Amino acid sequence: MENFELRNKVESFKLFTILSSIVSFTTLVMLGFAVYYASTKWFAADTMSIATIPLTVALFYGVSAVFLGFFQKRAAIEEEDKILLEKRKERKTTFESDEDALFTAARTLKNYSKYSPYVISIIASILIISLLIVFWKIWGGRVEAPLPVKPLQAAFISFLLSMIAIFSGVFCIGQSRKNEFRWLRPVGVWLVLSAVILVCASAAVLLIKAELPKWDYYLSRSFMIIYAFLAAELLINFLIEFYRPRTGTEERPIFESRFLSIVTEPGGILRNIADTLDYQFGFQVSSTWIYVFLEKSIVPFLLIWLLLLWLFTAVDEVSPGEMGVRETLGAPSDNVLEPGSYLKWPWPIQQIRKLPVNRIQEIFVGPELKDEHGKEKKPDVVLWTQSHYAKEGRFLIATDVFSPKTGKDNKSGNNEPEDSENAAPVSMIAAMLPIQFKIRPTQIMDYAYKHDDPVKTLKDISEKEVTGYFASCDMLKLMSTGRKQAIEDIQKKIQQATDKIQLGVDIVAVALVDAHPPIDDNELPQAFQEVVGAREEKEAEILSAQAYRAKIIPQAEADALQLILQAEAYQSEQTKVSEAEIQRFRQRLVGYRAMPEMYILNTKLDFLENDCKQVRKYIVPNSAQYDVYVINLEEKKRLDLLDISDLQEENKNKGQNQ
Amino acid sequence: MSEEHNEHAGAQLHWPTILLGIIVAVVFLIAIFSYQLKSTDYAVISTLGDVKTEKTPGLHFRFPFPIQKIYLFDNRQRCFEGNVGKIEETYTADKQNIVLGVYVIYKIVDPVKLFQSEKNVEEAENKLNSLMRSSKDEIVGKYKFSEFINTDKAKMQLPQIEKDIKKLLEEVALNNYGLEIISVGIKSLGIPEKVTDKVIKRMKNEREAASAAYREEGKKLAQKIRDEADKDKQEKLAIAQAKAKIIRAEGDAQAAAYYSVFKEEPELAIFLKKLDSLKKIVETRTTLVIDTSTAPFDLLQPGAENLKPGTNKK
């Protein structure tokens, strides 16, 4: 009889080992598929990627179960051998000690059963945390999540894998009811979790296809939080159970998640909660009246709560600054709702679509604002020679090309290439134009229902108008005096284009934030700056010349005026003096005619007496010998009487010599 | 009695379950026998191969799958920039390379045609993309580079180029795919990278030439201003001198008019003029050497007491 039981045990452990192996292999295959598809471009959903974590844990638990089954089987076989040996011992007692030493499988099993749950628990926890960190780092370093290329196929494969996982998991949980197969339960629990996540991955991919990619983000991040919670639970289990005396026959291995078991074990969630409480507190909590009351009332309470939540969807509010449109089964009503509270049929019969009509929205034409890491540059100082966006917006712009020969600008279209056959008579400009707009309240239906993506359409229209305007605008003019006109023209053109297709927006403002040469080649902005310097030099030269003119012209005018005034003075003098002289002459003439000789003598004597009063006079007797005096006027400016005596001496000497 | 009571109680306990089951069944039946059509969608209903369109928004009856299949198509205007060759290099009529990006605003007007030809919008857009590229290349090849970019607005033909591309597209898109092309726009213009480098080099050279020209022009203008200033100065002085001479001459002429009076007694006039001149001369430090024959010093000559009046007329 004992042998028969032992034989059954051996067979049972064999079966456990085989089942564990099959489940582990299936999990490994599923994990392989999941890793492959999660890493291919055409699947590409974060929720699919993190489904690899529970599959990895399930595989780890499955392999642990295989080892347990293997050790259990060996121990049972060893037990059989031991019984046979005991029977032989009864016949002969020699070599007893030697044969006893060979029985080690039971001790191995005992050690494995005792210590491995702790190790498995810690390893599983570390495994989950490590994988979470890996995913966090990978997702944190990318610009944006890639979208699946073939979402329908991806959803199908994900769903297929989830079906395999759920069947495997349910099978393991079902088998784990037998005490020998107890370690299959954690495997099954994690496989069920994998199945749930794979179904969610399938839904996430379909939502991406429905242009709701954010749901993949929300789902994957929610599951990451759940994983972190489960990893923490494993660690706590380890700490709680470490000091608890173990008999080796515990019903629940410590690496089994109680949280997951509550929702996955057979018998219903409430029953599982009761069992967990009983297990944790060590008495029948589930028999207390309060528990019984809660168990009976929880379902109606939840249903009423859900009903109330649903009924709350019959009340909606249009906030200040918004306008709403009531949609009944997808059909919008023509009446636009002003801000306020409204009653409506609950979801999904009626919905109120709200649009922020007062909010000024902004799009940017030109540069890429964010770099590959999603960061936006915000420099305090913006210079032509330094990059100030992730990627500058570059436009072709017409240019009245400066001709050194003529010193004038030629129209760009008429200018032939100068330096090579490929050089085009155009220039390039780096520019950024923020376009600010509001939803037009009178065209709210157009904005909401006529265009698939009004903002994208507006951006494309704005880019078109800016491109077209720049293509017909002179670069230097745009950068300087034409800026204001350009902004006004572009705003007008965008408004006309949006009105033409009834986009339902008002262009509130357009700005031209940048307008400068491209900064790829640093020498180009410097060349532009150099022109400004040259203009300043030109102005300085002109101002210097004007200063010279300002100095000499007034001087010349003053000199000219002086000349004229002198001439006028002369004229006046001539006239007045002549007139006076005539008057005097006439008066003198009277005296002269009376007695000419006397008048002459009198005048002469008057001259000598009065006019020559201060004059030095030398009287020379005319009876003296007549001499010719030579006076050297060059040596002395003023002759004196002594000089005459010297001269006489000199003349004498000359006479003697002759 | 007790068993009956238990059975009765059991029957009562099942009511919520039955109600829930009915609700679920009703919801399920509504879900499989109806579909909701939003105002922004058209529905193409395929009933065992027979295809028709539903355009009225709201809740509509349908037979469940696989009897009827519902395909929804967005009826709003969509802006499509292309999926392959969003920005593409092509050749202009004057053999210049140009890089263009074009977008198309379209909407589905015949969903049945679209469904029969392409099944879904993505496939239709793939075909539309090919048409866009072909039309764009064809039209661009007809225009010169200067008709894309020109400061002379009369020569700039971008709007016409867009119209031409639209014209090429709209008929094919409508007839083949049930798409109405609302507008076509050129959203980006560029040149190849190699040419870009040359353009930048030319821009740099041009700016350097402009700098040099500004400097030389400054010098030239400054010199001109200086020369003009000198000329003006000379002119002003010359004018002033001429005017001064005229004024002086006028003064002289006016003075000369008075000189006719001197004719009445020229000897006296000459005498007086000489005397005036002499007065002016002796005003400065002068030494006069006078002989004794000059009156009144003739009185100092010997025999002056014998002089008869009128003998010293010198």
PDB file of C-alpha atoms in Angstrom, chain A residues 364-543:
ATOM      1  CA  PHE A 364       4.870  78.825 -35.727  1.00  0.00           C
ATOM      2  CA  VAL A 365       5.964  78.950 -39.335  1.00  0.00           C
ATOM      3  CA  GLY A 366       9.612  78.365 -40.008  1.00  0.00           C
ATOM      4  CA  PRO A 367      11.909  76.695 -37.515  1.00  0.00           C
ATOM      5  CA  GLU A 368      11.667  73.496 -35.573  1.00  0.00           C
ATOM      6  CA  LEU A 369      11.486  74.653 -31.995  1.00  0.00           C
ATOM      7  CA  LYS A 370      12.310  71.387 -30.253  1.00  0.00           C
ATOM      8  CA  ASP A 371      15.420  69.293 -30.726  1.00  0.00           C
ATOM      9  CA  GLU A 372      15.640  65.524 -30.981  1.00  0.00           C
ATOM     10  CA  HIS A 373      15.325  65.240 -27.195  1.00  0.00           C
ATOM     11  CA  GLY A 374      12.154  67.324 -27.186  1.00  0.00           C
ATOM     12  CA  LYS A 375      13.865  70.301 -25.606  1.00  0.00           C
ATOM     13  CA  GLU A 376      13.210  73.849 -26.716  1.00  0.00           C
ATOM     14  CA  LYS A 377      15.993  76.399 -26.967  1.00  0.00           C
ATOM     15  CA  LYS A 378      15.212  79.671 -25.230  1.00  0.00           C
ATOM     16  CA  PRO A 379      18.284  81.895 -25.586  1.00  0.00           C
ATOM     17  CA  ASP A 380      18.356  85.206 -23.731  1.00  0.00           C
ATOM     18  CA  VAL A 381      20.342  86.848 -26.493  1.00  0.00           C
ATOM     19  CA  VAL A 382      19.453  86.220 -30.119  1.00  0.00           C
ATOM     20  CA  LEU A 383      22.249  86.924 -32.556  1.00  0.00           C
ATOM     21  CA  TRP A 384      22.574  86.280 -36.271  1.00  0.00           C
ATOM     22  CA  THR A 385      25.748  84.351 -35.712  1.00  0.00           C
ATOM     23  CA  GLN A 386      24.354  81.900 -33.137  1.00  0.00           C
ATOM     24  CA  SER A 387      21.730  79.218 -33.596  1.00  0.00           C
ATOM     25  CA  HIS A 388      18.587  79.968 -31.592  1.00  0.00           C
ATOM     26  CA  TYR A 389      16.264  77.121 -32.613  1.00  0.00           C
ATOM     27  CA  ALA A 390      16.575  73.371 -32.871  1.00  0.00           C
ATOM     28  CA  LYS A 391      16.510  73.810 -36.651  1.00  0.00           C
ATOM     29  CA  GLU A 392      16.161  77.184 -38.270  1.00  0.00           C
ATOM     30  CA  GLY A 393      13.384  77.871 -40.761  1.00  0.00           C
ATOM     31  CA  ARG A 394      14.924  78.662 -44.094  1.00  0.00           C
ATOM     32  CA  PHE A 395      13.122  80.267 -47.024  1.00  0.00           C
ATOM     33  CA  LEU A 396      14.131  81.105 -50.554  1.00  0.00           C
ATOM     34  CA  ILE A 397      13.756  84.809 -51.038  1.00  0.00           C
ATOM     35  CA  ALA A 398      13.958  87.009 -54.054  1.00  0.00           C
ATOM     36  CA  THR A 399      16.761  89.514 -54.052  1.00  0.00           C
ATOM     37  CA  ASP A 400      17.538  92.626 -55.959  1.00  0.00           C
ATOM     38  CA  VAL A 401      21.130  91.527 -56.363  1.00  0.00           C
ATOM     39  CA  PHE A 402      23.711  94.239 -55.825  1.00  0.00           C
ATOM     40  CA  SER A 403      25.894  94.796 -58.850  1.00  0.00           C
ATOM     41  CA  PRO A 404      29.361  96.155 -58.107  1.00  0.00           C
ATOM     42  CA  LYS A 405      29.683  97.265 -61.727  1.00  0.00           C
ATOM     43  CA  THR A 406      26.682  99.544 -61.675  1.00  0.00           C
ATOM     44  CA  GLY A 407      26.467 100.021 -57.935  1.00  0.00           C
ATOM     45  CA  LYS A 408      22.747  99.293 -58.196  1.00  0.00           C
ATOM     46  CA  ASP A 409      20.411  96.400 -57.372  1.00  0.00           C
ATOM     47  CA  ASN A 410      19.232  94.277 -60.258  1.00  0.00           C
ATOM     48  CA  LYS A 411      15.870  92.565 -60.201  1.00  0.00           C
ATOM     49  CA  SER A 412      16.453  88.971 -59.153  1.00  0.00           C
ATOM     50  CA  GLY A 413      14.484  87.382 -61.963  1.00  0.00           C
ATOM     51  CA  ASN A 414      16.424  89.267 -64.581  1.00  0.00           C
ATOM     52  CA  ASN A 415      19.805  88.495 -63.180  1.00  0.00           C
ATOM     53  CA  GLU A 416      21.900  85.779 -64.695  1.00  0.00           C
ATOM     54  CA  PRO A 417      24.060  83.542 -62.493  1.00  0.00           C
ATOM     55  CA  GLU A 418      27.423  85.136 -61.881  1.00  0.00           C
ATOM     56  CA  ASP A 419      29.823  82.638 -60.386  1.00  0.00           C
ATOM     57  CA  SER A 420      28.712  79.292 -61.725  1.00  0.00           C
ATOM     58  CA  GLU A 421      26.104  77.649 -63.800  1.00  0.00           C
ATOM     59  CA  ASN A 422      24.273  76.442 -60.709  1.00  0.00           C
ATOM     60  CA  ALA A 423      24.162  79.632 -58.744  1.00  0.00           C
ATOM     61  CA  ALA A 424      20.638  80.955 -58.637  1.00  0.00           C
ATOM     62  CA  PRO A 425      19.804  84.672 -58.466  1.00  0.00           C
ATOM     63  CA  VAL A 426      18.072  84.183 -55.160  1.00  0.00           C
ATOM     64  CA  SER A 427      19.003  84.413 -51.530  1.00  0.00           C
ATOM     65  CA  MET A 428      18.107  82.541 -48.411  1.00  0.00           C
ATOM     66  CA  ILE A 429      16.655  83.913 -45.273  1.00  0.00           C
ATOM     67  CA  ALA A 430      16.114  82.385 -41.864  1.00  0.00           C
ATOM     68  CA  ALA A 431      12.799  83.489 -40.461  1.00  0.00           C
ATOM     69  CA  MET A 432      10.222  82.585 -37.869  1.00  0.00           C
ATOM     70  CA  LEU A 433       6.651  83.783 -37.974  1.00  0.00           C
ATOM     71  CA  PRO A 434       4.303  83.175 -35.059  1.00  0.00           C
ATOM     72  CA  ILE A 435       0.710  83.148 -36.327  1.00  0.00           C
ATOM     73  CA  GLN A 436      -1.855  83.901 -33.644  1.00  0.00           C
ATOM     74  CA  PHE A 437      -5.476  83.041 -34.278  1.00  0.00           C
ATOM     75  CA  LYS A 438      -8.857  82.619 -32.650  1.00  0.00           C
ATOM     76  CA  ILE A 439     -11.839  80.514 -33.564  1.00  0.00           C
ATOM     77  CA  ARG A 440     -14.350  82.828 -35.215  1.00  0.00           C
ATOM     78  CA  PRO A 441     -17.535  82.641 -33.085  1.00  0.00           C
ATOM     79  CA  THR A 442     -19.782  83.054 -36.112  1.00  0.00           C
ATOM     80  CA  GLN A 443     -18.089  80.148 -37.891  1.00  0.00           C
ATOM     81  CA  ILE A 444     -17.700  77.714 -35.044  1.00  0.00           C
ATOM     82  CA  MET A 445     -19.461  74.961 -37.018  1.00  0.00           C
ATOM     83  CA  ASP A 446     -17.043  75.386 -39.916  1.00  0.00           C
ATOM     84  CA  TYR A 447     -14.062  75.135 -37.591  1.00  0.00           C
ATOM     85  CA  ALA A 448     -15.405  72.116 -35.752  1.00  0.00           C
ATOM     86  CA  TYR A 449     -16.990  70.080 -38.527  1.00  0.00           C
ATOM     87  CA  LYS A 450     -15.665  71.126 -41.925  1.00  0.00           C
ATOM     88  CA  HIS A 451     -12.003  70.356 -41.406  1.00  0.00           C
ATOM     89  CA  ASP A 452     -10.260  67.239 -40.286  1.00  0.00           C
ATOM     90  CA  ASP A 453      -7.430  69.144 -38.598  1.00  0.00           C
ATOM     91  CA  PRO A 454      -7.975  72.909 -38.793  1.00  0.00           C
ATOM     92  CA  VAL A 455      -4.713  73.770 -37.046  1.00  0.00           C
ATOM     93  CA  LYS A 456      -2.642  71.663 -39.450  1.00  0.00           C
ATOM     94  CA  THR A 457      -4.524  73.162 -42.379  1.00  0.00           C
ATOM     95  CA  LEU A 458      -3.855  76.655 -41.059  1.00  0.00           C
ATOM     96  CA  LYS A 459      -0.178  75.845 -40.651  1.00  0.00           C
ATOM     97  CA  ASP A 460       0.086  74.601 -44.234  1.00  0.00           C
ATOM     98  CA  ILE A 461      -1.768  77.635 -45.561  1.00  0.00           C
ATOM     99  CA  SER A 462       0.467  79.938 -43.517  1.00  0.00           C
ATOM    100  CA  GLU A 463       3.592  78.219 -44.823  1.00  0.00           C
ATOM    101  CA  LYS A 464       2.292  78.551 -48.365  1.00  0.00           C
ATOM    102  CA  GLU A 465       1.552  82.259 -48.007  1.00  0.00           C
ATOM    103  CA  VAL A 466       4.878  82.981 -46.313  1.00  0.00           C
ATOM    104  CA  THR A 467       6.772  81.013 -48.971  1.00  0.00           C
ATOM    105  CA  GLY A 468       4.936  82.839 -51.747  1.00  0.00           C
ATOM    106  CA  TYR A 469       5.439  86.247 -50.186  1.00  0.00           C
ATOM    107  CA  PHE A 470       9.141  85.736 -49.605  1.00  0.00           C
ATOM    108  CA  ALA A 471       9.522  84.499 -53.172  1.00  0.00           C
ATOM    109  CA  SER A 472       8.391  87.906 -54.419  1.00  0.00           C
ATOM    110  CA  CYS A 473       9.979  90.121 -51.806  1.00  0.00           C
ATOM    111  CA  ASP A 474      13.434  91.672 -51.724  1.00  0.00           C
ATOM    112  CA  MET A 475      15.535  90.271 -48.921  1.00  0.00           C
ATOM    113  CA  LEU A 476      17.188  93.474 -47.762  1.00  0.00           C
ATOM    114  CA  LYS A 477      13.914  95.335 -47.896  1.00  0.00           C
ATOM    115  CA  LEU A 478      12.219  92.625 -45.858  1.00  0.00           C
ATOM    116  CA  MET A 479      14.992  92.745 -43.291  1.00  0.00           C
ATOM    117  CA  SER A 480      14.722  96.508 -42.890  1.00  0.00           C
ATOM    118  CA  THR A 481      12.028  98.864 -44.097  1.00  0.00           C
ATOM    119  CA  GLY A 482       9.687  96.265 -45.548  1.00  0.00           C
ATOM    120  CA  ARG A 483       9.111  94.393 -42.319  1.00  0.00           C
ATOM    121  CA  LYS A 484       5.889  96.097 -41.286  1.00  0.00           C
ATOM    122  CA  GLN A 485       4.447  95.872 -44.764  1.00  0.00           C
ATOM    123  CA  ALA A 486       5.392  92.182 -44.984  1.00  0.00           C
ATOM    124  CA  ILE A 487       3.626  91.378 -41.732  1.00  0.00           C
ATOM    125  CA  GLU A 488       0.476  93.201 -42.818  1.00  0.00           C
ATOM    126  CA  ASP A 489       0.492  91.577 -46.253  1.00  0.00           C
ATOM    127  CA  ILE A 490       1.087  88.060 -44.924  1.00  0.00           C
ATOM    128  CA  GLN A 491      -1.678  88.411 -42.321  1.00  0.00           C
ATOM    129  CA  LYS A 492      -4.061  89.626 -44.999  1.00  0.00           C
ATOM    130  CA  LYS A 493      -3.143  86.801 -47.366  1.00  0.00           C
ATOM    131  CA  ILE A 494      -3.526  84.091 -44.708  1.00  0.00           C
ATOM    132  CA  GLN A 495      -6.895  85.514 -43.677  1.00  0.00           C
ATOM    133  CA  GLN A 496      -8.087  85.536 -47.292  1.00  0.00           C
ATOM    134  CA  ALA A 497      -6.884  81.965 -47.864  1.00  0.00           C
ATOM    135  CA  THR A 498      -8.535  80.638 -44.690  1.00  0.00           C
ATOM    136  CA  ASP A 499     -11.771  82.457 -45.467  1.00  0.00           C
ATOM    137  CA  LYS A 500     -11.750  80.946 -48.941  1.00  0.00           C
ATOM    138  CA  ILE A 501     -11.908  77.411 -47.558  1.00  0.00           C
ATOM    139  CA  GLN A 502     -14.132  78.456 -44.615  1.00  0.00           C
ATOM    140  CA  LEU A 503     -11.675  77.446 -41.940  1.00  0.00           C
ATOM    141  CA  GLY A 504     -13.492  79.529 -39.343  1.00  0.00           C
ATOM    142  CA  VAL A 505     -10.536  81.350 -37.816  1.00  0.00           C
ATOM    143  CA  ASP A 506      -9.594  84.970 -37.301  1.00  0.00           C
ATOM    144  CA  ILE A 507      -5.911  85.722 -37.731  1.00  0.00           C
ATOM    145  CA  VAL A 508      -5.303  87.944 -34.749  1.00  0.00           C
ATOM    146  CA  ALA A 509      -1.668  88.729 -35.346  1.00  0.00           C
ATOM    147  CA  VAL A 510       1.342  87.764 -37.393  1.00  0.00           C
ATOM    148  CA  ALA A 511       4.857  88.539 -36.269  1.00  0.00           C
ATOM    149  CA  LEU A 512       8.171  88.346 -38.063  1.00  0.00           C
ATOM    150  CA  VAL A 513      10.434  87.376 -35.207  1.00  0.00           C
ATOM    151  CA  ASP A 514      13.513  86.612 -37.237  1.00  0.00           C
ATOM    152  CA  ALA A 515      14.644  87.723 -40.618  1.00  0.00           C
ATOM    153  CA  HIS A 516      18.328  87.238 -41.116  1.00  0.00           C
ATOM    154  CA  PRO A 517      20.790  85.371 -43.331  1.00  0.00           C
ATOM    155  CA  PRO A 518      21.237  81.660 -42.619  1.00  0.00           C
ATOM    156  CA  ILE A 519      23.735  80.962 -39.877  1.00  0.00           C
ATOM    157  CA  ASP A 520      25.192  77.755 -41.375  1.00  0.00           C
ATOM    158  CA  ASP A 521      28.157  79.667 -42.647  1.00  0.00           C
ATOM    159  CA  ASN A 522      29.180  82.037 -39.904  1.00  0.00           C
ATOM    160  CA  GLU A 523      30.913  84.337 -42.365  1.00  0.00           C
ATOM    161  CA  LEU A 524      27.651  85.211 -44.110  1.00  0.00           C
ATOM    162  CA  PRO A 525      25.998  86.979 -41.157  1.00  0.00           C
ATOM    163  CA  GLN A 526      29.341  88.701 -40.571  1.00  0.00           C
ATOM    164  CA  ALA A 527      29.331  89.890 -44.190  1.00  0.00           C
ATOM    165  CA  PHE A 528      25.861  91.362 -43.613  1.00  0.00           C
ATOM    166  CA  GLN A 529      27.062  93.034 -40.441  1.00  0.00           C
ATOM    167  CA  GLU A 530      30.072  94.342 -42.356  1.00  0.00           C
ATOM    168  CA  VAL A 531      27.729  96.110 -44.786  1.00  0.00           C
ATOM    169  CA  VAL A 532      26.166  97.903 -41.866  1.00  0.00           C
ATOM    170  CA  GLY A 533      29.665  98.944 -40.776  1.00  0.00           C
ATOM    171  CA  ALA A 534      30.476 100.090 -44.296  1.00  0.00           C
ATOM    172  CA  ARG A 535      27.291 102.152 -44.382  1.00  0.00           C
ATOM    173  CA  GLU A 536      28.333 103.790 -41.166  1.00  0.00           C
ATOM    174  CA  GLU A 537      31.770 104.514 -42.600  1.00  0.00           C
ATOM    175  CA  LYS A 538      30.136 106.035 -45.655  1.00  0.00           C
ATOM    176  CA  GLU A 539      27.940 108.222 -43.495  1.00  0.00           C
ATOM    177  CA  ALA A 540      30.963 109.207 -41.405  1.00  0.00           C
ATOM    178  CA  GLU A 541      32.859 110.253 -44.534  1.00  0.00           C
ATOM    179  CA  ILE A 542      29.914 112.274 -45.769  1.00  0.00           C
ATOM    180  CA  LEU A 543      29.413 113.905 -42.397  1.00  0.00           C
TER     181      LEU A 543
END
